[in-house]
């Protein structure tokens, strides 16, 4: 079955980005001129996704509003002849893609957030995309498809759940969930069967240097497994625990990404993303580069 739905858990409080996220959803903080969440939705659309499910919180209506039609603003832009800005506004979401918002009443973990989307997703396979992780495909080989598109294609071909991983320095493996593999590590753009995931292992105990980075393609069976998953770390329902249960029934694969990730939930990751996207922005890139050259730090 083809993967046409992506679930984006956006109900979190964004405490790593306070005070900026006190009144503004962290997902709406901009990298250059677009909110972080729009880059993630653009990634989903490029991979053939036609339905975005936001697992949201009552205090974060701004995310829903961003993807809705702003009739008054569009009318005013048209009246003033600001055609370029009007085109930008109208291209935020393609006409054949819909956004559905469901509520997560309590923050009970990523697994619980995914489960909140069950009625919308139904019995179809789906992607899970952490909305504060940007996957930058700029440095991929020319002509290669994006990572999420490649994961979807691999799932459709093999029927195996796909977990995106990236190589990290061994001295940093204790910060991540690290996968154990059945065989050699895959080359970028390919998958390998997993045998387990170790959360934040000591460097001496890490089964590999491949860390989970916030993109998943999963069968609908995961919903039933989440229902019986007991609270784990942080007394929350963990998606990784349900994936571990899935691995007892069927093979799950680690997909090694081709691009680069930026954790925009952290201040440093956000600054890294701003540098990367800002320097190649068609309108301000050259000026931004000159500003950096002029900085005396």
PDB file of C-alpha atoms in Angstrom:
ATOM      1  CA  UNK A   1       0.000   0.000   0.000  1.00  0.00           C
ATOM      2  CA  UNK A   2       1.213   3.504  -0.788  1.00  0.00           C
ATOM      3  CA  UNK A   3       1.963   5.969   2.007  1.00  0.00           C
ATOM      4  CA  UNK A   4      -0.220   9.061   1.603  1.00  0.00           C
ATOM      5  CA  UNK A   5      -0.625  10.293   5.209  1.00  0.00           C
ATOM      6  CA  UNK A   6       1.886  11.907   7.541  1.00  0.00           C
ATOM      7  CA  UNK A   7       1.333  12.414  11.277  1.00  0.00           C
ATOM      8  CA  UNK A   8       3.050  15.443  12.819  1.00  0.00           C
ATOM      9  CA  UNK A   9       2.984  15.568  16.645  1.00  0.00           C
ATOM     10  CA  UNK A  10       2.918  19.311  17.391  1.00  0.00           C
ATOM     11  CA  UNK A  11       1.289  19.407  20.836  1.00  0.00           C
ATOM     12  CA  UNK A  12       4.546  19.698  22.811  1.00  0.00           C
ATOM     13  CA  UNK A  13       5.279  22.749  24.933  1.00  0.00           C
ATOM     14  CA  UNK A  14       8.652  23.473  23.349  1.00  0.00           C
ATOM     15  CA  UNK A  15      10.423  24.008  26.652  1.00  0.00           C
ATOM     16  CA  UNK A  16      13.876  23.701  25.041  1.00  0.00           C
ATOM     17  CA  UNK A  17      13.166  26.908  23.160  1.00  0.00           C
ATOM     18  CA  UNK A  18      11.864  29.107  25.960  1.00  0.00           C
ATOM     19  CA  UNK A  19      11.290  32.011  26.231  1.00  0.00           C
ATOM     20  CA  UNK A  20      10.676  32.234  22.452  1.00  0.00           C
ATOM     21  CA  UNK A  21       8.088  29.449  22.633  1.00  0.00           C
ATOM     22  CA  UNK A  22       6.103  30.920  25.533  1.00  0.00           C
ATOM     23  CA  UNK A  23       3.465  32.554  23.307  1.00  0.00           C
ATOM     24  CA  UNK A  24       4.458  31.251  19.855  1.00  0.00           C
ATOM     25  CA  UNK A  25       4.440  27.538  18.976  1.00  0.00           C
ATOM     26  CA  UNK A  26       8.036  26.424  18.515  1.00  0.00           C
ATOM     27  CA  UNK A  27       6.998  24.993  15.152  1.00  0.00           C
ATOM     28  CA  UNK A  28       6.051  28.519  13.992  1.00  0.00           C
ATOM     29  CA  UNK A  29       9.471  30.051  14.711  1.00  0.00           C
ATOM     30  CA  UNK A  30      10.926  31.003  11.350  1.00  0.00           C
ATOM     31  CA  UNK A  31      14.057  29.780   9.619  1.00  0.00           C
ATOM     32  CA  UNK A  32      14.755  32.751   7.327  1.00  0.00           C
ATOM     33  CA  UNK A  33      11.217  33.454   6.050  1.00  0.00           C
ATOM     34  CA  UNK A  34       9.251  30.245   6.616  1.00  0.00           C
ATOM     35  CA  UNK A  35       8.100  28.582   9.846  1.00  0.00           C
ATOM     36  CA  UNK A  36       9.894  25.356  10.714  1.00  0.00           C
ATOM     37  CA  UNK A  37       6.630  23.434  10.317  1.00  0.00           C
ATOM     38  CA  UNK A  38       6.296  24.553   6.693  1.00  0.00           C
ATOM     39  CA  UNK A  39       9.650  23.041   5.756  1.00  0.00           C
ATOM     40  CA  UNK A  40       8.468  19.733   7.230  1.00  0.00           C
ATOM     41  CA  UNK A  41       5.151  19.861   5.371  1.00  0.00           C
ATOM     42  CA  UNK A  42       7.011  20.731   2.155  1.00  0.00           C
ATOM     43  CA  UNK A  43       9.147  17.629   2.711  1.00  0.00           C
ATOM     44  CA  UNK A  44       6.022  15.499   3.126  1.00  0.00           C
ATOM     45  CA  UNK A  45       4.384  16.924   0.001  1.00  0.00           C
ATOM     46  CA  UNK A  46       7.559  16.293  -2.028  1.00  0.00           C
ATOM     47  CA  UNK A  47       7.357  12.644  -0.937  1.00  0.00           C
ATOM     48  CA  UNK A  48       3.827  12.264  -2.297  1.00  0.00           C
ATOM     49  CA  UNK A  49       1.932  12.780   0.963  1.00  0.00           C
ATOM     50  CA  UNK A  50      -1.615  14.029   0.428  1.00  0.00           C
ATOM     51  CA  UNK A  51      -2.907  14.211   4.000  1.00  0.00           C
ATOM     52  CA  UNK A  52      -1.199  15.925   6.955  1.00  0.00           C
ATOM     53  CA  UNK A  53      -2.505  15.067  10.427  1.00  0.00           C
ATOM     54  CA  UNK A  54      -1.499  17.582  13.085  1.00  0.00           C
ATOM     55  CA  UNK A  55      -1.696  16.154  16.609  1.00  0.00           C
ATOM     56  CA  UNK A  56      -2.191  19.510  18.232  1.00  0.00           C
ATOM     57  CA  UNK A  57      -2.869  21.353  21.496  1.00  0.00           C
ATOM     58  CA  UNK A  58      -5.551  23.961  22.163  1.00  0.00           C
ATOM     59  CA  UNK A  59      -2.922  26.664  22.708  1.00  0.00           C
ATOM     60  CA  UNK A  60      -1.316  26.133  19.289  1.00  0.00           C
ATOM     61  CA  UNK A  61      -4.040  27.174  16.857  1.00  0.00           C
ATOM     62  CA  UNK A  62      -1.507  29.296  14.976  1.00  0.00           C
ATOM     63  CA  UNK A  63      -0.201  26.150  13.271  1.00  0.00           C
ATOM     64  CA  UNK A  64      -3.628  25.295  11.869  1.00  0.00           C
ATOM     65  CA  UNK A  65      -4.182  28.917  10.851  1.00  0.00           C
ATOM     66  CA  UNK A  66      -0.910  29.003   8.916  1.00  0.00           C
ATOM     67  CA  UNK A  67      -2.127  26.283   6.558  1.00  0.00           C
ATOM     68  CA  UNK A  68      -5.635  27.703   6.242  1.00  0.00           C
ATOM     69  CA  UNK A  69      -6.785  30.213   3.617  1.00  0.00           C
ATOM     70  CA  UNK A  70      -6.402  33.867   4.673  1.00  0.00           C
ATOM     71  CA  UNK A  71      -9.004  35.311   2.364  1.00  0.00           C
ATOM     72  CA  UNK A  72      -8.735  38.942   3.496  1.00  0.00           C
ATOM     73  CA  UNK A  73      -4.952  39.054   3.153  1.00  0.00           C
ATOM     74  CA  UNK A  74      -4.990  37.340  -0.241  1.00  0.00           C
ATOM     75  CA  UNK A  75      -7.683  39.739  -1.486  1.00  0.00           C
ATOM     76  CA  UNK A  76      -5.669  42.737  -0.322  1.00  0.00           C
ATOM     77  CA  UNK A  77      -2.482  41.471  -1.953  1.00  0.00           C
ATOM     78  CA  UNK A  78      -4.390  40.967  -5.204  1.00  0.00           C
ATOM     79  CA  UNK A  79      -5.888  44.464  -4.987  1.00  0.00           C
ATOM     80  CA  UNK A  80      -2.444  46.011  -4.523  1.00  0.00           C
ATOM     81  CA  UNK A  81      -0.961  44.040  -7.400  1.00  0.00           C
ATOM     82  CA  UNK A  82       1.506  42.210  -5.162  1.00  0.00           C
ATOM     83  CA  UNK A  83       1.409  39.119  -7.345  1.00  0.00           C
ATOM     84  CA  UNK A  84       4.675  37.593  -6.092  1.00  0.00           C
ATOM     85  CA  UNK A  85       3.567  37.698  -2.461  1.00  0.00           C
ATOM     86  CA  UNK A  86       0.127  36.405  -3.436  1.00  0.00           C
ATOM     87  CA  UNK A  87       1.733  33.441  -5.184  1.00  0.00           C
ATOM     88  CA  UNK A  88       3.808  32.702  -2.070  1.00  0.00           C
ATOM     89  CA  UNK A  89       0.677  32.770   0.079  1.00  0.00           C
ATOM     90  CA  UNK A  90      -1.243  30.496  -2.289  1.00  0.00           C
ATOM     91  CA  UNK A  91       1.611  27.976  -2.493  1.00  0.00           C
ATOM     92  CA  UNK A  92       1.906  27.344   1.261  1.00  0.00           C
ATOM     93  CA  UNK A  93      -0.221  24.223   0.771  1.00  0.00           C
ATOM     94  CA  UNK A  94      -1.018  22.604  -2.602  1.00  0.00           C
ATOM     95  CA  UNK A  95      -4.706  22.388  -3.458  1.00  0.00           C
ATOM     96  CA  UNK A  96      -4.655  18.575  -3.472  1.00  0.00           C
ATOM     97  CA  UNK A  97      -3.203  18.304   0.057  1.00  0.00           C
ATOM     98  CA  UNK A  98      -5.389  18.616   3.130  1.00  0.00           C
ATOM     99  CA  UNK A  99      -4.481  19.309   6.740  1.00  0.00           C
ATOM    100  CA  UNK A 100      -6.509  17.731   9.552  1.00  0.00           C
ATOM    101  CA  UNK A 101      -5.993  18.655  13.198  1.00  0.00           C
ATOM    102  CA  UNK A 102      -6.733  16.384  16.149  1.00  0.00           C
ATOM    103  CA  UNK A 103      -6.171  17.151  19.816  1.00  0.00           C
ATOM    104  CA  UNK A 104      -3.820  15.507  22.274  1.00  0.00           C
ATOM    105  CA  UNK A 105      -5.431  16.442  25.583  1.00  0.00           C
ATOM    106  CA  UNK A 106      -2.479  15.414  27.723  1.00  0.00           C
ATOM    107  CA  UNK A 107       1.200  15.132  26.865  1.00  0.00           C
ATOM    108  CA  UNK A 108       1.645  11.393  27.413  1.00  0.00           C
ATOM    109  CA  UNK A 109       4.506  10.758  25.018  1.00  0.00           C
ATOM    110  CA  UNK A 110       5.203  10.387  21.309  1.00  0.00           C
ATOM    111  CA  UNK A 111       3.462   7.017  21.199  1.00  0.00           C
ATOM    112  CA  UNK A 112       0.319   8.529  22.673  1.00  0.00           C
ATOM    113  CA  UNK A 113       0.460  11.418  20.186  1.00  0.00           C
ATOM    114  CA  UNK A 114       0.644   8.972  17.278  1.00  0.00           C
ATOM    115  CA  UNK A 115      -2.278   7.010  18.716  1.00  0.00           C
ATOM    116  CA  UNK A 116      -4.389  10.194  18.747  1.00  0.00           C
ATOM    117  CA  UNK A 117      -4.285  10.151  14.929  1.00  0.00           C
ATOM    118  CA  UNK A 118      -5.677   6.636  14.623  1.00  0.00           C
ATOM    119  CA  UNK A 119      -9.238   7.516  13.608  1.00  0.00           C
ATOM    120  CA  UNK A 120      -7.985   9.743  10.799  1.00  0.00           C
ATOM    121  CA  UNK A 121      -5.255   7.384   9.552  1.00  0.00           C
ATOM    122  CA  UNK A 122      -7.409   4.251   9.687  1.00  0.00           C
ATOM    123  CA  UNK A 123      -5.926   1.014   8.344  1.00  0.00           C
ATOM    124  CA  UNK A 124      -3.404   2.593   5.985  1.00  0.00           C
ATOM    125  CA  UNK A 125       0.361   2.845   6.444  1.00  0.00           C
ATOM    126  CA  UNK A 126       1.594   6.301   7.374  1.00  0.00           C
ATOM    127  CA  UNK A 127       4.644   8.410   8.090  1.00  0.00           C
ATOM    128  CA  UNK A 128       5.517  10.049  11.407  1.00  0.00           C
ATOM    129  CA  UNK A 129       7.535  13.250  11.119  1.00  0.00           C
ATOM    130  CA  UNK A 130       8.877  15.058  14.165  1.00  0.00           C
ATOM    131  CA  UNK A 131       8.136  18.696  13.342  1.00  0.00           C
ATOM    132  CA  UNK A 132      11.204  20.281  14.915  1.00  0.00           C
ATOM    133  CA  UNK A 133      13.641  18.162  12.876  1.00  0.00           C
ATOM    134  CA  UNK A 134      14.504  19.550   9.448  1.00  0.00           C
ATOM    135  CA  UNK A 135      15.828  17.106   6.872  1.00  0.00           C
ATOM    136  CA  UNK A 136      17.900  19.092   4.403  1.00  0.00           C
ATOM    137  CA  UNK A 137      18.328  17.395   1.029  1.00  0.00           C
ATOM    138  CA  UNK A 138      20.512  20.113  -0.477  1.00  0.00           C
ATOM    139  CA  UNK A 139      23.718  18.059  -0.468  1.00  0.00           C
ATOM    140  CA  UNK A 140      22.169  14.876  -1.881  1.00  0.00           C
ATOM    141  CA  UNK A 141      23.403  13.546  -5.181  1.00  0.00           C
ATOM    142  CA  UNK A 142      21.817  15.216  -8.189  1.00  0.00           C
ATOM    143  CA  UNK A 143      18.708  13.390  -9.331  1.00  0.00           C
ATOM    144  CA  UNK A 144      18.260  11.360  -6.137  1.00  0.00           C
ATOM    145  CA  UNK A 145      14.868  11.382  -4.475  1.00  0.00           C
ATOM    146  CA  UNK A 146      14.330  12.799  -1.006  1.00  0.00           C
ATOM    147  CA  UNK A 147      14.793  10.610   2.038  1.00  0.00           C
ATOM    148  CA  UNK A 148      11.124  10.383   3.002  1.00  0.00           C
ATOM    149  CA  UNK A 149      10.197   9.524  -0.582  1.00  0.00           C
ATOM    150  CA  UNK A 150      12.856   6.797  -0.573  1.00  0.00           C
ATOM    151  CA  UNK A 151      11.537   5.427   2.738  1.00  0.00           C
ATOM    152  CA  UNK A 152       7.995   5.354   1.354  1.00  0.00           C
ATOM    153  CA  UNK A 153       9.162   3.561  -1.769  1.00  0.00           C
ATOM    154  CA  UNK A 154      11.114   1.004   0.260  1.00  0.00           C
ATOM    155  CA  UNK A 155       8.057   0.352   2.472  1.00  0.00           C
ATOM    156  CA  UNK A 156       5.822  -0.121  -0.561  1.00  0.00           C
ATOM    157  CA  UNK A 157       8.335  -2.567  -2.045  1.00  0.00           C
ATOM    158  CA  UNK A 158       9.146  -4.596   1.086  1.00  0.00           C
ATOM    159  CA  UNK A 159       6.199  -4.054   3.430  1.00  0.00           C
ATOM    160  CA  UNK A 160       8.686  -3.403   6.244  1.00  0.00           C
ATOM    161  CA  UNK A 161       8.492  -0.409   8.569  1.00  0.00           C
ATOM    162  CA  UNK A 162      11.261   2.121   7.965  1.00  0.00           C
ATOM    163  CA  UNK A 163      13.116   4.045  10.677  1.00  0.00           C
ATOM    164  CA  UNK A 164      15.358   6.860   9.494  1.00  0.00           C
ATOM    165  CA  UNK A 165      18.855   6.908  10.993  1.00  0.00           C
ATOM    166  CA  UNK A 166      21.955   9.020  10.550  1.00  0.00           C
ATOM    167  CA  UNK A 167      25.576   8.421  11.428  1.00  0.00           C
ATOM    168  CA  UNK A 168      26.724  10.288  14.539  1.00  0.00           C
ATOM    169  CA  UNK A 169      30.155  10.514  16.205  1.00  0.00           C
ATOM    170  CA  UNK A 170      30.677   7.683  18.678  1.00  0.00           C
ATOM    171  CA  UNK A 171      31.341  10.168  21.481  1.00  0.00           C
ATOM    172  CA  UNK A 172      27.756  11.423  21.043  1.00  0.00           C
ATOM    173  CA  UNK A 173      25.846   8.123  20.841  1.00  0.00           C
ATOM    174  CA  UNK A 174      24.749   8.476  24.475  1.00  0.00           C
ATOM    175  CA  UNK A 175      22.453  11.324  23.357  1.00  0.00           C
ATOM    176  CA  UNK A 176      20.381   9.204  20.966  1.00  0.00           C
ATOM    177  CA  UNK A 177      18.431   6.051  20.381  1.00  0.00           C
ATOM    178  CA  UNK A 178      20.941   3.856  18.543  1.00  0.00           C
ATOM    179  CA  UNK A 179      19.937   0.956  16.304  1.00  0.00           C
ATOM    180  CA  UNK A 180      21.342  -2.559  16.266  1.00  0.00           C
ATOM    181  CA  UNK A 181      21.487  -4.147  12.820  1.00  0.00           C
ATOM    182  CA  UNK A 182      21.340  -7.601  11.291  1.00  0.00           C
ATOM    183  CA  UNK A 183      24.502  -7.283   9.249  1.00  0.00           C
ATOM    184  CA  UNK A 184      26.552  -4.381   7.936  1.00  0.00           C
ATOM    185  CA  UNK A 185      25.404  -0.789   8.102  1.00  0.00           C
ATOM    186  CA  UNK A 186      23.566   0.258   4.930  1.00  0.00           C
ATOM    187  CA  UNK A 187      24.985   2.893   2.626  1.00  0.00           C
ATOM    188  CA  UNK A 188      23.150   6.206   2.447  1.00  0.00           C
ATOM    189  CA  UNK A 189      19.786   5.860   0.719  1.00  0.00           C
ATOM    190  CA  UNK A 190      19.395   2.171   1.576  1.00  0.00           C
ATOM    191  CA  UNK A 191      17.900   0.071   4.389  1.00  0.00           C
ATOM    192  CA  UNK A 192      19.008  -2.781   6.610  1.00  0.00           C
ATOM    193  CA  UNK A 193      17.014  -5.033   8.931  1.00  0.00           C
ATOM    194  CA  UNK A 194      17.149  -3.950  12.577  1.00  0.00           C
ATOM    195  CA  UNK A 195      17.501  -6.226  15.569  1.00  0.00           C
ATOM    196  CA  UNK A 196      16.852  -3.603  18.233  1.00  0.00           C
ATOM    197  CA  UNK A 197      17.138  -0.022  19.467  1.00  0.00           C
ATOM    198  CA  UNK A 198      19.197   0.950  22.505  1.00  0.00           C
ATOM    199  CA  UNK A 199      18.216   4.223  24.156  1.00  0.00           C
ATOM    200  CA  UNK A 200      21.161   6.482  25.000  1.00  0.00           C
ATOM    201  CA  UNK A 201      23.812   3.767  25.344  1.00  0.00           C
ATOM    202  CA  UNK A 202      27.251   4.326  26.767  1.00  0.00           C
ATOM    203  CA  UNK A 203      29.830   4.611  24.006  1.00  0.00           C
ATOM    204  CA  UNK A 204      31.318   1.232  24.932  1.00  0.00           C
ATOM    205  CA  UNK A 205      27.883  -0.430  24.719  1.00  0.00           C
ATOM    206  CA  UNK A 206      26.507   1.198  21.569  1.00  0.00           C
ATOM    207  CA  UNK A 207      25.596  -1.427  18.925  1.00  0.00           C
ATOM    208  CA  UNK A 208      26.367   1.007  16.057  1.00  0.00           C
ATOM    209  CA  UNK A 209      26.864   4.688  15.318  1.00  0.00           C
ATOM    210  CA  UNK A 210      23.472   5.042  13.600  1.00  0.00           C
ATOM    211  CA  UNK A 211      20.954   7.130  15.540  1.00  0.00           C
ATOM    212  CA  UNK A 212      17.189   7.494  15.069  1.00  0.00           C
ATOM    213  CA  UNK A 213      16.428  11.008  13.793  1.00  0.00           C
ATOM    214  CA  UNK A 214      12.684  11.615  13.682  1.00  0.00           C
ATOM    215  CA  UNK A 215      11.208  10.080  10.523  1.00  0.00           C
ATOM    216  CA  UNK A 216       9.258   6.808  10.510  1.00  0.00           C
ATOM    217  CA  UNK A 217       7.119   4.912   8.005  1.00  0.00           C
ATOM    218  CA  UNK A 218       4.857   2.510   9.856  1.00  0.00           C
ATOM    219  CA  UNK A 219       2.041   0.022   9.206  1.00  0.00           C
ATOM    220  CA  UNK A 220      -1.340   0.581  10.830  1.00  0.00           C
ATOM    221  CA  UNK A 221      -0.597  -2.417  13.078  1.00  0.00           C
ATOM    222  CA  UNK A 222       1.428  -0.026  15.243  1.00  0.00           C
ATOM    223  CA  UNK A 223      -1.813   1.456  16.600  1.00  0.00           C
ATOM    224  CA  UNK A 224      -2.876  -1.873  18.144  1.00  0.00           C
ATOM    225  CA  UNK A 225       0.578  -2.297  19.651  1.00  0.00           C
ATOM    226  CA  UNK A 226       0.497   1.213  21.092  1.00  0.00           C
ATOM    227  CA  UNK A 227      -2.807   0.425  22.806  1.00  0.00           C
ATOM    228  CA  UNK A 228      -1.092  -2.258  24.871  1.00  0.00           C
ATOM    229  CA  UNK A 229       2.221  -0.436  25.346  1.00  0.00           C
ATOM    230  CA  UNK A 230       2.782   0.450  28.977  1.00  0.00           C
ATOM    231  CA  UNK A 231       4.308   3.799  29.961  1.00  0.00           C
ATOM    232  CA  UNK A 232       8.074   3.682  29.731  1.00  0.00           C
ATOM    233  CA  UNK A 233      10.756   6.361  30.059  1.00  0.00           C
ATOM    234  CA  UNK A 234       9.381   9.516  31.666  1.00  0.00           C
ATOM    235  CA  UNK A 235       6.169   7.618  32.462  1.00  0.00           C
ATOM    236  CA  UNK A 236       5.139   8.226  28.843  1.00  0.00           C
ATOM    237  CA  UNK A 237       3.978   5.901  26.067  1.00  0.00           C
ATOM    238  CA  UNK A 238       7.048   5.557  23.871  1.00  0.00           C
ATOM    239  CA  UNK A 239       6.816   4.922  20.150  1.00  0.00           C
ATOM    240  CA  UNK A 240      10.119   3.031  20.267  1.00  0.00           C
ATOM    241  CA  UNK A 241       8.592   0.522  22.703  1.00  0.00           C
ATOM    242  CA  UNK A 242       5.766  -0.198  20.251  1.00  0.00           C
ATOM    243  CA  UNK A 243       8.292  -0.524  17.419  1.00  0.00           C
ATOM    244  CA  UNK A 244      10.190  -3.050  19.554  1.00  0.00           C
ATOM    245  CA  UNK A 245       6.944  -5.042  19.845  1.00  0.00           C
ATOM    246  CA  UNK A 246       6.433  -4.779  16.081  1.00  0.00           C
ATOM    247  CA  UNK A 247       9.909  -6.229  15.560  1.00  0.00           C
ATOM    248  CA  UNK A 248       8.803  -9.372  17.401  1.00  0.00           C
ATOM    249  CA  UNK A 249       6.154  -9.927  14.726  1.00  0.00           C
ATOM    250  CA  UNK A 250       7.844  -8.731  11.543  1.00  0.00           C
ATOM    251  CA  UNK A 251      11.065  -7.281  10.255  1.00  0.00           C
ATOM    252  CA  UNK A 252      11.699  -3.559  10.656  1.00  0.00           C
ATOM    253  CA  UNK A 253      14.392  -1.732   8.710  1.00  0.00           C
ATOM    254  CA  UNK A 254      16.722   1.160   9.448  1.00  0.00           C
ATOM    255  CA  UNK A 255      16.931   3.546   6.499  1.00  0.00           C
ATOM    256  CA  UNK A 256      20.190   5.505   6.362  1.00  0.00           C
ATOM    257  CA  UNK A 257      19.500   9.058   5.326  1.00  0.00           C
ATOM    258  CA  UNK A 258      21.265  10.871   2.500  1.00  0.00           C
ATOM    259  CA  UNK A 259      20.636  14.441   3.674  1.00  0.00           C
ATOM    260  CA  UNK A 260      21.532  16.420   6.785  1.00  0.00           C
ATOM    261  CA  UNK A 261      19.331  17.037   9.826  1.00  0.00           C
ATOM    262  CA  UNK A 262      18.922  20.110  12.009  1.00  0.00           C
ATOM    263  CA  UNK A 263      17.257  19.870  15.411  1.00  0.00           C
ATOM    264  CA  UNK A 264      15.291  23.119  15.445  1.00  0.00           C
ATOM    265  CA  UNK A 265      13.917  22.295  18.880  1.00  0.00           C
ATOM    266  CA  UNK A 266      17.317  23.285  20.262  1.00  0.00           C
ATOM    267  CA  UNK A 267      18.812  26.749  20.015  1.00  0.00           C
ATOM    268  CA  UNK A 268      22.071  25.583  18.456  1.00  0.00           C
ATOM    269  CA  UNK A 269      20.319  23.359  15.921  1.00  0.00           C
ATOM    270  CA  UNK A 270      18.052  26.259  14.991  1.00  0.00           C
ATOM    271  CA  UNK A 271      21.052  28.516  14.407  1.00  0.00           C
ATOM    272  CA  UNK A 272      22.708  25.846  12.261  1.00  0.00           C
ATOM    273  CA  UNK A 273      19.554  25.602  10.138  1.00  0.00           C
ATOM    274  CA  UNK A 274      19.351  29.383   9.822  1.00  0.00           C
ATOM    275  CA  UNK A 275      22.933  29.492   8.551  1.00  0.00           C
ATOM    276  CA  UNK A 276      22.403  26.676   6.051  1.00  0.00           C
ATOM    277  CA  UNK A 277      19.093  27.911   4.638  1.00  0.00           C
ATOM    278  CA  UNK A 278      19.990  31.579   4.896  1.00  0.00           C
ATOM    279  CA  UNK A 279      23.237  31.315   2.926  1.00  0.00           C
ATOM    280  CA  UNK A 280      21.486  29.792  -0.097  1.00  0.00           C
ATOM    281  CA  UNK A 281      18.294  31.849   0.046  1.00  0.00           C
ATOM    282  CA  UNK A 282      17.731  33.290  -3.446  1.00  0.00           C
ATOM    283  CA  UNK A 283      16.930  36.796  -2.187  1.00  0.00           C
ATOM    284  CA  UNK A 284      19.105  37.325   0.890  1.00  0.00           C
ATOM    285  CA  UNK A 285      21.797  34.641   0.623  1.00  0.00           C
ATOM    286  CA  UNK A 286      24.594  36.808  -0.758  1.00  0.00           C
ATOM    287  CA  UNK A 287      23.838  39.646   1.653  1.00  0.00           C
ATOM    288  CA  UNK A 288      23.718  37.213   4.557  1.00  0.00           C
ATOM    289  CA  UNK A 289      27.099  35.788   3.575  1.00  0.00           C
ATOM    290  CA  UNK A 290      28.542  39.304   3.518  1.00  0.00           C
ATOM    291  CA  UNK A 291      27.124  40.016   6.991  1.00  0.00           C
ATOM    292  CA  UNK A 292      28.815  36.883   8.304  1.00  0.00           C
ATOM    293  CA  UNK A 293      32.121  37.961   6.762  1.00  0.00           C
ATOM    294  CA  UNK A 294      31.800  41.332   8.443  1.00  0.00           C
ATOM    295  CA  UNK A 295      31.120  39.880  11.879  1.00  0.00           C
ATOM    296  CA  UNK A 296      33.910  40.485  14.385  1.00  0.00           C
ATOM    297  CA  UNK A 297      33.494  37.752  16.996  1.00  0.00           C
TER     298      UNK A 297
END
